[in-house]
Coordinates of C-alpha atoms in Angstrom, one line a residue:
X20 CA 15.7 -17.5 10.9
X21 CA 18.0 -15.0 12.4
X22 CA 21.1 -14.4 14.5
X23 CA 21.4 -14.1 18.3
X24 CA 21.8 -10.8 20.0
X25 CA 25.2 -12.0 21.2
X26 CA 26.4 -12.6 17.6
X27 CA 25.1 -9.2 16.5
X28 CA 26.9 -7.5 19.4
X29 CA 30.1 -9.4 18.6
X30 CA 30.0 -8.2 14.9
X31 CA 29.3 -4.6 15.9
X32 CA 32.1 -4.7 18.6
X33 CA 34.5 -6.1 16.0
X34 CA 33.6 -3.4 13.4
X35 CA 35.5 -0.1 13.4
X36 CA 32.7 2.1 12.2
X37 CA 35.2 5.0 11.4
X38 CA 37.1 2.7 9.1
X39 CA 34.0 1.3 7.6
X40 CA 32.4 4.6 6.8
X41 CA 35.8 6.2 5.9
X42 CA 36.1 3.8 3.0
X43 CA 33.4 5.8 1.2
X44 CA 33.3 9.1 3.1
X45 CA 36.2 11.4 3.6
X46 CA 36.3 11.9 7.4
X47 CA 38.4 14.3 9.4
X48 CA 38.8 14.2 13.2
X49 CA 37.1 17.0 15.2
X50 CA 37.7 16.5 18.9
X51 CA 36.4 13.0 19.7
X52 CA 34.2 12.7 16.6
X53 CA 34.8 12.4 12.9
X54 CA 33.1 14.7 10.5
X55 CA 32.5 14.6 6.7
X56 CA 30.1 15.2 3.9
X57 CA 26.9 13.1 4.4
X58 CA 26.6 10.2 1.9
X59 CA 22.8 10.3 2.1
X60 CA 22.2 13.8 0.8
X61 CA 24.0 16.5 -1.1
X62 CA 25.8 19.2 0.9
X63 CA 28.7 21.5 0.7
X64 CA 29.8 21.6 4.4
X65 CA 30.1 18.5 6.4
X66 CA 27.2 17.8 8.8
X67 CA 27.8 14.0 9.0
X68 CA 29.2 13.0 12.4
X69 CA 30.7 9.6 13.3
X70 CA 31.2 8.5 16.9
X71 CA 33.8 5.8 16.8
X72 CA 33.6 5.1 20.6
X73 CA 29.9 4.3 20.5
X74 CA 29.8 2.9 17.0
X75 CA 27.1 5.3 15.7
X76 CA 26.7 8.0 13.1
X77 CA 24.3 11.0 12.8
X78 CA 23.7 13.6 10.1
X79 CA 22.6 17.0 11.3
X80 CA 21.4 17.8 7.8
X81 CA 19.1 14.9 6.8
X82 CA 18.9 13.2 10.2
X83 CA 20.3 9.9 8.9
X84 CA 21.4 7.9 11.9
X85 CA 22.4 4.3 13.0
X86 CA 25.2 1.9 13.6
X87 CA 27.4 -0.1 11.2
X88 CA 24.6 -2.5 10.2
X89 CA 22.3 0.4 9.4
X90 CA 25.1 2.1 7.3
X91 CA 25.7 -1.0 5.2
X92 CA 21.9 -1.5 4.7
X93 CA 21.4 2.1 3.6
X94 CA 24.4 2.4 1.4
X95 CA 24.4 -1.0 -0.2
X96 CA 20.7 -1.6 -0.4
X97 CA 20.7 -4.9 1.4
X98 CA 18.6 -6.3 4.3
X99 CA 19.6 -6.7 7.9
X100 CA 20.8 -10.3 7.6
X101 CA 22.9 -9.5 4.5
X102 CA 24.4 -6.5 6.1
X103 CA 25.3 -8.5 9.3
X104 CA 26.8 -11.3 7.2
X105 CA 28.8 -8.8 5.2
X106 CA 30.2 -7.2 8.3
X107 CA 30.9 -10.6 9.9
X108 CA 32.9 -11.7 6.9
X109 CA 34.7 -8.3 6.8
X110 CA 35.7 -8.6 10.5
X111 CA 36.3 -12.4 10.3
X112 CA 33.7 -13.1 13.0
X113 CA 32.0 -16.5 12.9
X114 CA 28.3 -16.3 13.4
X115 CA 25.6 -18.9 13.2
X116 CA 21.9 -18.5 12.5
X117 CA 19.6 -19.6 15.2
X118 CA 16.8 -21.4 13.3
X119 CA 17.5 -23.9 10.5
X120 CA 20.2 -21.6 9.5
X121 CA 23.4 -23.6 9.0
X122 CA 22.2 -25.4 5.9
X123 CA 20.7 -22.3 4.4
X124 CA 23.8 -20.2 5.1
X125 CA 26.0 -23.0 3.7
X126 CA 23.8 -23.0 0.6
X127 CA 24.2 -19.2 0.1
X128 CA 27.9 -19.5 0.7
X129 CA 28.2 -22.2 -2.0
X130 CA 26.1 -20.2 -4.4
X131 CA 28.2 -17.1 -4.0
X132 CA 31.4 -19.1 -4.4
X133 CA 29.9 -20.9 -7.4
X134 CA 28.9 -17.7 -9.2
X135 CA 32.2 -16.2 -8.6
X136 CA 34.1 -19.2 -10.1
X137 CA 31.7 -19.4 -13.0
X138 CA 32.1 -15.7 -13.7
X139 CA 35.9 -16.2 -13.9
X140 CA 35.5 -19.1 -16.2
X141 CA 33.2 -17.1 -18.6
X142 CA 35.8 -14.3 -18.6
X143 CA 38.5 -16.7 -19.6
X144 CA 36.4 -18.1 -22.5
X145 CA 35.8 -14.6 -23.8
X146 CA 39.6 -13.8 -23.6
X147 CA 40.5 -17.1 -25.4
X148 CA 42.0 -16.1 -28.8
X149 CA 39.9 -18.6 -30.7
X150 CA 36.8 -19.3 -28.7
X151 CA 36.1 -15.6 -27.9
X152 CA 37.0 -14.1 -31.3
X153 CA 33.4 -13.9 -32.6
X154 CA 32.0 -12.5 -29.3
X155 CA 34.8 -9.9 -29.1
X156 CA 34.1 -8.8 -32.6
X157 CA 30.4 -8.4 -31.9
X158 CA 31.1 -6.4 -28.8
X159 CA 33.5 -4.2 -30.7
X160 CA 30.9 -3.6 -33.3
X161 CA 28.5 -2.6 -30.6
X162 CA 31.0 -0.1 -29.3
X163 CA 32.1 -2.0 -26.2
X164 CA 35.8 -1.3 -25.6
X165 CA 38.3 -3.6 -24.0
X166 CA 38.4 -1.6 -20.7
X167 CA 34.6 -2.1 -20.3
X168 CA 34.9 -5.8 -20.9
X169 CA 37.4 -5.9 -18.1
X170 CA 35.7 -3.6 -15.6
X171 CA 32.3 -5.1 -16.1
X172 CA 33.6 -8.6 -16.1
X173 CA 32.0 -9.6 -19.4
X174 CA 32.4 -13.3 -20.4
X175 CA 31.3 -15.9 -22.9
X176 CA 29.5 -19.3 -22.6
X177 CA 30.8 -21.0 -25.8
X178 CA 28.5 -23.2 -27.8
X179 CA 30.8 -26.1 -28.4
X180 CA 32.5 -26.3 -24.9
X181 CA 31.3 -28.6 -22.1
X182 CA 30.9 -26.6 -18.9
X183 CA 33.2 -28.1 -16.3
X184 CA 30.7 -28.1 -13.5
X185 CA 32.5 -30.5 -11.2
X186 CA 35.9 -28.7 -11.7
X187 CA 34.2 -25.4 -10.8
X188 CA 33.1 -26.9 -7.5
X189 CA 29.4 -26.4 -8.2
X190 CA 27.4 -29.2 -6.7
X191 CA 24.8 -30.8 -9.0
X192 CA 22.1 -30.5 -6.4
X193 CA 22.7 -26.7 -6.4
X194 CA 22.5 -26.3 -10.2
X195 CA 18.8 -25.7 -10.5
X196 CA 18.1 -24.3 -7.0
X197 CA 21.0 -21.8 -7.4
X198 CA 19.7 -20.5 -10.7
X199 CA 22.8 -21.6 -12.7
X200 CA 20.8 -23.6 -15.3
X201 CA 18.5 -26.6 -15.8
X202 CA 18.4 -30.3 -16.6
X203 CA 17.5 -31.2 -20.2
X204 CA 15.3 -34.1 -21.3
X205 CA 18.3 -36.5 -20.9
X206 CA 19.0 -35.3 -17.3
X207 CA 22.1 -33.4 -18.3
X208 CA 22.9 -30.1 -16.6
X209 CA 22.6 -27.3 -19.1
X210 CA 23.9 -23.8 -18.7
X211 CA 21.3 -20.9 -19.0
X212 CA 23.9 -18.8 -20.8
X213 CA 24.9 -21.4 -23.4
X214 CA 25.9 -19.6 -26.7
X215 CA 25.7 -16.1 -25.2
X216 CA 27.8 -13.2 -24.2
X217 CA 27.6 -13.1 -20.4
X218 CA 27.0 -10.1 -18.2
X219 CA 27.7 -10.8 -14.5
X220 CA 25.0 -9.4 -12.2
X221 CA 26.2 -8.3 -8.8
X222 CA 24.4 -7.4 -5.6
X223 CA 25.0 -4.0 -3.9
X224 CA 28.1 -5.4 -2.1
X225 CA 29.7 -6.5 -5.4
X226 CA 29.1 -10.3 -5.2
X227 CA 28.0 -12.1 -8.4
X228 CA 24.5 -13.4 -7.8
X229 CA 23.3 -14.1 -11.4
X230 CA 24.0 -13.7 -15.1
X231 CA 22.4 -12.0 -18.0
X232 CA 23.2 -13.3 -21.5
X233 CA 23.0 -11.9 -25.0
X234 CA 22.8 -14.6 -27.7
X235 CA 25.5 -14.5 -30.4
X236 CA 24.3 -13.7 -33.9
X237 CA 25.7 -17.0 -35.2
X238 CA 23.8 -19.0 -32.6
X239 CA 20.6 -17.1 -33.2
X240 CA 20.9 -17.9 -36.9
X241 CA 21.6 -21.6 -36.1
X242 CA 18.4 -21.7 -34.1
X243 CA 16.5 -19.9 -36.9
X244 CA 15.6 -17.0 -34.7
X245 CA 13.6 -19.2 -32.3
X246 CA 15.6 -18.1 -29.2
X247 CA 15.3 -15.0 -27.1
X248 CA 18.0 -12.4 -27.6
X249 CA 18.4 -11.9 -23.9
X250 CA 18.2 -14.4 -21.1
X251 CA 18.7 -14.2 -17.3
X252 CA 19.5 -16.6 -14.6
X253 CA 16.4 -17.8 -12.8
X254 CA 15.8 -16.6 -9.2
X255 CA 17.6 -18.2 -6.3
X256 CA 18.2 -17.8 -2.6
X257 CA 20.8 -15.1 -3.5
X258 CA 19.0 -13.4 -6.5
X259 CA 15.6 -11.6 -6.7
X260 CA 15.0 -9.9 -10.1
X261 CA 12.6 -7.3 -8.7
X262 CA 15.2 -6.1 -6.1
X263 CA 18.4 -6.4 -8.1
X264 CA 19.8 -3.5 -10.2
X265 CA 22.6 -4.2 -12.6
X266 CA 25.7 -2.0 -11.9
X267 CA 24.5 -0.7 -8.6
X268 CA 27.7 -1.8 -6.9
X269 CA 29.8 0.3 -9.3
X270 CA 27.4 3.3 -9.6
X271 CA 26.4 3.7 -6.0
X272 CA 29.0 6.3 -5.0
X273 CA 28.3 8.3 -8.2
X274 CA 24.6 8.2 -7.6
X275 CA 25.0 9.5 -4.0
X276 CA 27.5 12.1 -5.1
X277 CA 25.2 13.5 -7.9
X278 CA 21.9 12.9 -6.1
X279 CA 20.5 11.4 -9.3
X280 CA 20.2 7.8 -10.5
X281 CA 19.7 7.0 -14.2
X282 CA 17.7 3.8 -14.9
X283 CA 18.0 2.0 -18.2
X284 CA 16.5 -1.2 -19.5
X285 CA 19.6 -3.1 -20.7
X286 CA 23.1 -4.1 -19.7
X287 CA 24.6 -2.7 -22.9
X288 CA 22.8 0.6 -22.2
X289 CA 24.6 0.9 -18.9
X290 CA 28.0 0.1 -20.4
X291 CA 27.5 2.5 -23.3
X292 CA 26.6 5.4 -21.0
X293 CA 29.5 4.5 -18.6
X294 CA 31.9 4.8 -21.6
X295 CA 30.6 8.3 -22.1
X296 CA 31.5 9.2 -18.5
X297 CA 28.0 8.8 -17.2
X298 CA 28.6 6.7 -14.2
X299 CA 25.4 7.0 -12.1
X300 CA 23.5 4.5 -14.2
X301 CA 21.9 1.2 -13.5
X302 CA 19.5 -1.2 -15.3
X303 CA 16.8 -3.7 -14.5
X304 CA 17.6 -7.3 -15.0
X305 CA 15.1 -8.6 -17.6
X306 CA 12.1 -7.3 -15.8
X307 CA 10.2 -4.0 -15.5
X308 CA 11.3 -1.3 -13.0
X309 CA 9.4 -2.3 -9.9
X310 CA 8.4 -0.8 -6.6
X311 CA 11.1 -3.0 -5.0
X312 CA 13.7 -1.5 -7.3
X313 CA 12.5 1.9 -6.4
X314 CA 12.7 1.1 -2.7
X315 CA 16.3 0.1 -3.1
X316 CA 17.3 3.0 -5.3
X317 CA 15.6 5.8 -3.3
X318 CA 18.1 5.0 -0.4
X319 CA 20.8 6.6 -2.6
X320 CA 19.0 9.3 -4.5
X321 CA 15.7 11.1 -4.4
X322 CA 15.8 12.0 -8.1
X323 CA 15.5 9.2 -10.7
X324 CA 16.0 9.7 -14.4
X325 CA 14.2 7.1 -16.6
X326 CA 16.3 6.5 -19.8
X327 CA 14.3 3.8 -21.4
X328 CA 14.1 2.8 -25.1
X329 CA 12.3 5.1 -27.4
X330 CA 9.9 2.4 -28.6
X331 CA 6.3 2.2 -27.3
X332 CA 7.2 -0.5 -24.8
X333 CA 10.0 1.7 -23.3
X334 CA 7.8 4.8 -23.1
X335 CA 4.9 2.8 -21.6
X336 CA 7.2 1.5 -19.0
X337 CA 8.2 5.1 -18.0
X338 CA 4.6 6.2 -17.9
X339 CA 3.6 3.4 -15.5
X340 CA 5.7 4.9 -12.8
X341 CA 3.7 8.1 -12.7
X342 CA 2.0 8.4 -9.4
X343 CA 4.9 6.8 -7.4
X344 CA 6.5 10.2 -6.8
X345 CA 4.3 11.3 -4.0
X346 CA 4.0 8.0 -2.3
X347 CA 7.7 7.1 -2.5
X348 CA 9.1 10.6 -1.9
X349 CA 11.1 10.7 -5.2
X350 CA 11.2 12.9 -8.3
X351 CA 11.1 11.2 -11.7
X352 CA 12.5 12.7 -14.9
X353 CA 12.1 11.0 -18.3
X354 CA 14.6 11.1 -21.2
X355 CA 13.3 10.7 -24.7
X356 CA 15.2 9.7 -27.8
X357 CA 14.2 10.0 -31.5
X358 CA 13.7 7.3 -34.1
X359 CA 13.1 4.4 -31.8
X360 CA 16.7 4.4 -30.6
X361 CA 17.8 2.8 -27.4
X362 CA 20.5 4.4 -25.2
X363 CA 23.3 2.1 -26.4
X364 CA 22.5 2.7 -30.1
X365 CA 22.3 6.5 -29.5
X366 CA 25.7 6.4 -27.7
X367 CA 27.3 4.5 -30.6
X368 CA 25.8 6.7 -33.4
X369 CA 25.9 10.1 -31.8
X370 CA 27.3 10.5 -28.3
X371 CA 26.4 14.2 -28.2
X372 CA 22.7 13.2 -28.6
X373 CA 22.9 11.2 -25.4
X374 CA 24.2 14.2 -23.4
X375 CA 21.6 16.5 -25.0
X376 CA 18.8 14.1 -24.3
X377 CA 19.8 13.8 -20.6
X378 CA 20.0 17.6 -20.3
X379 CA 16.5 17.9 -21.7
X380 CA 14.9 15.3 -19.5
X381 CA 11.4 16.4 -18.4
X382 CA 9.4 15.8 -15.3
X383 CA 7.3 12.6 -15.6
X384 CA 4.0 14.6 -15.5
X385 CA 5.1 16.7 -18.4
X386 CA 6.2 13.6 -20.2
X387 CA 2.8 12.0 -19.9
X388 CA 1.1 15.2 -20.8
X389 CA 3.2 15.6 -24.0
X390 CA 2.5 12.0 -25.0
X391 CA -1.3 12.5 -24.6
X392 CA -1.3 15.8 -26.5
X393 CA 1.0 14.4 -29.2
X394 CA -1.3 11.4 -29.9
X395 CA -4.6 13.1 -29.2
X396 CA -7.4 13.5 -31.8
X397 CA -8.1 17.1 -32.6
X398 CA -10.3 16.7 -35.6
X399 CA -13.4 18.1 -34.0
X400 CA -14.4 20.4 -31.1
X401 CA -15.8 17.3 -29.2
X402 CA -12.5 15.4 -29.8
X403 CA -10.4 18.4 -28.6
X404 CA -12.7 18.6 -25.5
X405 CA -12.1 15.0 -24.6
X406 CA -8.3 15.4 -24.9
X407 CA -8.4 18.6 -22.9
X408 CA -10.5 16.9 -20.1
X409 CA -8.2 13.9 -20.0
X410 CA -5.2 16.3 -19.8
X411 CA -6.7 18.3 -17.0
X412 CA -7.5 15.2 -15.0
X413 CA -3.9 14.2 -15.4
X414 CA -2.5 17.4 -13.8
X415 CA -5.1 18.1 -11.1
X416 CA -3.2 16.0 -8.6
X417 CA 0.0 17.9 -9.0
X418 CA 0.8 19.5 -5.6
X419 CA 2.5 22.7 -6.9
X420 CA -0.1 25.3 -8.1
X421 CA 2.5 27.2 -10.2
X422 CA 3.3 24.0 -12.1
X423 CA -0.4 23.3 -12.5
X424 CA -0.8 26.7 -14.0
X425 CA 2.0 26.2 -16.5
X426 CA 0.5 22.9 -17.6
X427 CA -2.9 24.5 -18.0
X428 CA -1.3 27.1 -20.3
X429 CA 0.3 24.3 -22.3
X430 CA -3.0 22.4 -22.6
X431 CA -4.7 25.6 -23.7
X432 CA -2.1 26.3 -26.4
X433 CA -2.4 22.8 -27.8
X434 CA -6.1 22.3 -27.6
X435 CA -7.3 25.8 -28.5
X436 CA -9.4 26.3 -25.4
X437 CA -8.8 29.3 -23.2
X438 CA -7.0 29.1 -19.9
X439 CA -10.1 30.3 -18.0
X440 CA -12.2 27.6 -19.6
X441 CA -9.7 24.9 -18.7
X442 CA -9.3 26.2 -15.1
X443 CA -13.0 25.7 -14.6
X444 CA -12.4 22.0 -15.3
X445 CA -10.1 21.7 -12.3
X446 CA -11.6 20.8 -8.9
X447 CA -12.2 23.9 -6.8
X448 CA -9.4 22.9 -4.4
X449 CA -6.9 22.8 -7.2
X450 CA -7.8 26.1 -8.9
X451 CA -6.2 28.4 -6.5
X452 CA -3.2 28.4 -4.2
X453 CA -4.2 26.8 -0.9
X454 CA -2.6 28.5 2.0
X455 CA -3.2 27.3 5.6
X456 CA -3.7 30.1 8.1
X457 CA -0.4 29.2 9.6
X458 CA 1.5 27.3 6.9
X459 CA 4.8 27.8 8.7
X460 CA 8.2 26.7 7.8
X461 CA 9.4 23.2 8.4
X462 CA 10.5 22.0 11.8
X463 CA 14.2 22.3 11.1
X464 CA 14.5 25.0 8.4
X465 CA 12.6 27.8 10.1
X466 CA 15.8 29.6 11.1
X467 CA 14.4 32.3 13.5
X468 CA 12.4 29.7 15.4
X469 CA 15.1 27.0 15.5
X470 CA 17.7 29.5 16.7
X471 CA 15.5 30.8 19.5
X472 CA 14.8 27.2 20.5
X473 CA 18.6 26.5 20.5
X474 CA 19.2 29.5 22.8
X475 CA 16.5 28.2 25.1
X476 CA 17.9 24.7 25.2
X477 CA 21.4 26.1 26.2
X478 CA 20.0 28.7 28.7
X479 CA 16.7 27.4 30.0
X480 CA 16.8 29.4 33.2
X481 CA 17.8 32.7 31.6
X482 CA 15.1 32.5 28.9
X483 CA 12.3 30.8 30.8
X484 CA 9.2 32.9 30.4
X485 CA 10.7 34.8 27.5
X486 CA 11.0 32.1 24.8
X487 CA 7.4 30.9 25.3
X488 CA 5.4 28.3 23.4
X489 CA 3.1 31.1 21.9
X490 CA 6.1 32.4 19.8
X491 CA 6.0 29.2 17.8
X492 CA 3.5 27.8 15.3
X493 CA 5.1 24.4 14.7
X494 CA 3.6 21.9 17.2
X495 CA 7.0 20.2 17.4
X496 CA 8.6 23.5 18.5
X497 CA 5.9 24.1 21.1
X498 CA 6.4 20.6 22.6
X499 CA 10.1 21.3 23.0
X500 CA 9.4 24.6 24.8
X501 CA 6.8 22.9 27.1
X502 CA 9.2 20.1 28.0
X503 CA 12.0 22.6 28.9
X504 CA 9.8 24.8 31.1
X505 CA 10.6 24.2 34.8
X506 CA 13.0 21.3 34.1
X507 CA 16.1 21.1 36.4
X508 CA 18.3 19.4 33.8
X509 CA 18.6 18.3 30.2
X510 CA 18.2 14.8 31.4
X511 CA 14.8 15.7 32.8
X512 CA 13.8 17.3 29.5
X513 CA 14.9 14.1 27.7
X514 CA 12.7 12.0 30.0
X515 CA 9.7 14.3 29.4
X516 CA 10.2 14.1 25.6
X517 CA 10.6 10.3 25.7
X518 CA 7.3 10.0 27.4
X519 CA 5.7 11.8 24.5
X520 CA 6.7 8.9 22.2
X521 CA 7.5 11.3 19.4
X522 CA 10.7 10.6 17.5
X523 CA 10.4 14.0 15.7
X524 CA 10.3 16.0 18.9
X525 CA 13.1 14.0 20.6
X526 CA 15.3 14.2 17.5
X527 CA 14.9 18.0 17.3
X528 CA 15.9 18.3 21.0
X529 CA 19.0 16.2 20.5
X530 CA 20.0 18.2 17.4
X531 CA 19.6 21.5 19.3
X532 CA 21.5 20.2 22.3
X533 CA 24.4 19.0 20.2
X534 CA 24.9 22.4 18.5
X535 CA 26.1 25.6 20.0
X536 CA 24.0 28.7 19.3
X537 CA 25.1 30.7 16.2
X538 CA 25.2 33.9 18.2
X539 CA 25.4 35.1 21.8
X540 CA 23.0 38.0 21.1
X541 CA 19.8 36.4 22.3
X542 CA 18.0 39.7 22.2
X543 CA 18.4 40.1 18.5
X544 CA 17.3 36.5 17.8
X545 CA 14.2 36.9 20.0
X546 CA 13.4 40.3 18.6
X547 CA 13.5 38.9 15.0
X548 CA 11.1 36.0 16.0
X549 CA 8.8 38.3 17.9
X550 CA 8.6 40.8 15.0
X551 CA 7.7 38.0 12.5
X552 CA 5.1 36.4 14.7
X553 CA 3.6 39.7 15.7
X554 CA 3.2 40.7 12.0
X555 CA 1.6 37.4 11.2
X556 CA -0.8 37.5 14.2
X557 CA -1.7 41.2 13.4
X558 CA -2.5 40.2 9.8
X559 CA -4.7 37.4 11.0
X560 CA -6.5 39.6 13.5
X561 CA -7.2 42.3 10.9
X562 CA -8.6 39.8 8.5
X563 CA -10.8 38.1 11.1
X564 CA -14.5 38.4 10.6
X565 CA -15.4 36.2 13.6
X566 CA -15.7 39.0 16.1
X567 CA -18.7 40.6 17.8
X568 CA -19.5 44.3 17.4
X569 CA -18.0 45.1 20.9
X570 CA -14.9 43.2 20.0
X571 CA -14.6 45.0 16.6
X572 CA -14.7 48.3 18.5
X573 CA -11.9 47.0 20.7
X574 CA -10.0 45.8 17.6
X575 CA -10.1 49.3 16.0
X576 CA -8.4 50.7 19.1
X577 CA -5.9 47.8 19.6
X578 CA -4.5 47.4 16.1
X579 CA -2.9 50.8 15.8
X580 CA -1.1 50.3 19.1
X581 CA 0.3 46.9 18.1
X582 CA 1.3 48.2 14.7
X583 CA 3.1 51.1 16.3
X584 CA 5.0 48.7 18.6
X585 CA 6.0 46.6 15.6
X586 CA 7.3 49.6 13.7
X587 CA 9.2 50.9 16.7
X588 CA 10.9 47.5 17.4
X589 CA 11.7 47.1 13.7
X590 CA 13.6 50.4 13.8
X591 CA 15.4 49.5 17.0
X592 CA 15.6 45.9 18.1
X593 CA 17.4 46.7 21.3
X594 CA 14.2 48.0 22.9
X595 CA 13.5 44.9 24.8
X596 CA 10.5 46.5 26.6
X597 CA 8.8 46.6 23.2
X598 CA 9.6 42.9 22.8
X599 CA 8.0 42.3 26.1
X600 CA 4.7 44.0 25.2
X601 CA 4.5 42.1 21.9
X602 CA 5.2 38.8 23.6
X603 CA 2.4 39.4 26.1
X604 CA 0.1 40.3 23.3
X605 CA 1.0 37.1 21.4
X606 CA 0.5 35.0 24.5
X607 CA -2.9 36.5 25.1
X608 CA -4.0 36.1 21.5
X609 CA -2.7 32.6 20.9
X610 CA -3.6 31.1 24.3
X611 CA -7.3 32.0 23.8
X612 CA -8.8 32.0 20.3
X613 CA -12.1 33.5 21.4
X614 CA -12.0 36.9 19.7
X615 CA -13.9 39.0 22.2
X616 CA -12.2 37.6 25.2
X617 CA -8.8 37.9 23.6
X618 CA -9.3 41.5 22.6
X619 CA -10.7 42.5 26.0
X620 CA -7.7 41.0 27.8
X621 CA -5.1 42.5 25.4
X622 CA -6.5 45.9 25.8
X623 CA -5.6 45.9 29.5
X624 CA -2.4 43.8 29.3
X625 CA 0.9 45.4 30.2
X626 CA 4.5 44.5 29.5
X627 CA 5.9 44.4 33.0
X628 CA 5.9 40.6 33.3
X629 CA 8.3 40.1 30.3
X630 CA 10.1 43.3 29.6
X631 CA 11.9 43.4 32.9
X632 CA 13.3 39.9 32.4
X633 CA 14.6 40.8 29.0

């Protein structure tokens, strides 16, 4: 099922993207665009640009881009259809799904309306002076204040009150399919939340889609302890447990602002932390933190702090997420609490302890390592050896050699083996820092290379033959240079890059074309890049062992000349003839990697072809 292109276009046309984004991002007008701080990454200066005329946005910092539908999807964690329907409702545009959709859409609409009315009814029961007294007392004892009851929309499903299903407008046929409740053995409709304090669960747009319930102590006693303390609505067309996070609608802005999402296990944990001013917190809804939860949350933050209960179940839940960092491009930290406390209990007993625990959160690898070493058997040399090997196996996959080294030292300290002995247990590829011959900077953060490219994009004729592909090590940079060479217009460059079918190369070109060069002094920019690349190439040449005896003789004569050119240019970057000689040398070295041929050609190469242009 889906919507027609016409309906999608109508919704986008009716949506003012500046107003939409401006509701959550402070935008100011700059010319014909609007600029603000990007909601998708942390930054101090605004690199987020909104084009109201074309209905699109782009961030020059993190490259987030799209239209109004994309923005709603990325900021609210919903799928395409949900985002489209949200915008359609917002713009009061009637749309209709194309395949078996009217009945399905009508069902979802009825469920959203039903959950909203039921949530209001629950709230009224909790506020009732008599019916809600015991529940309010319990919440107060748990440290939940009146303001939190209001802002989180807490309610009550009383034990001795018949739920007015008909008056709430919920159709009996929707009762079970919509996840509201079930039919008992007599065929009566029964509320899932019966006898419980109710926590409304909302989707990322703020619509109630389910409920969580905590049984009242008096009801648990009446049932002789044979009921679960917590219960959740069953899944429905509007609710998927493994994708829904409690409080995401309220916490989303704070998560984006801080760049960190705190994940708890319970509704009361979220409320307790929120009352301490910790507002970037969410919780799972009666299920483990899943890959689907992670996919939703990583749209808002790349750092996730796991604040689970201190019992074994909570700590095991945190440990299960190890290994997801690399594949999901996130960073996990883990908070630990003493004495089997959960976050809500800790917040009630000692608020300072919560803040301290959060400040002392450790990376998930260290958390796993500490757990292993704390519970390891060290009674004999053989036992210590087994613990040490298991610990080494745990850290060998860590991509950062410095962090691996620190963990090896920790393992050595705890197991009594020497660092050298433990290093031998690591695979050879993990023992030492692995550096590629040309492990250059990233495509967009290599400032000398990017600035030289930007100058070339804005002055292709003046710098043609000077800013050459051999000055760059990043393949993306080289492709941009190759596409510009000989082109008569930026449009022609765009067509060439489009044919490459590389979004990375095309995106870099658009970024460069949309920004003015930081300086008009192209000579200084080029000299800086030439110096860096010449030093790197010279270092490579002098380390090379793959040359013949004749080439080695040529090398001995060539290296001093190049080194002298580098030193002279470093002292005076205005000597463009030196730049020309070094560019020619780089071209000859990097366009032909056969050592003997390269050295033979460089010995006779001059600088006339470049230095005159510079």
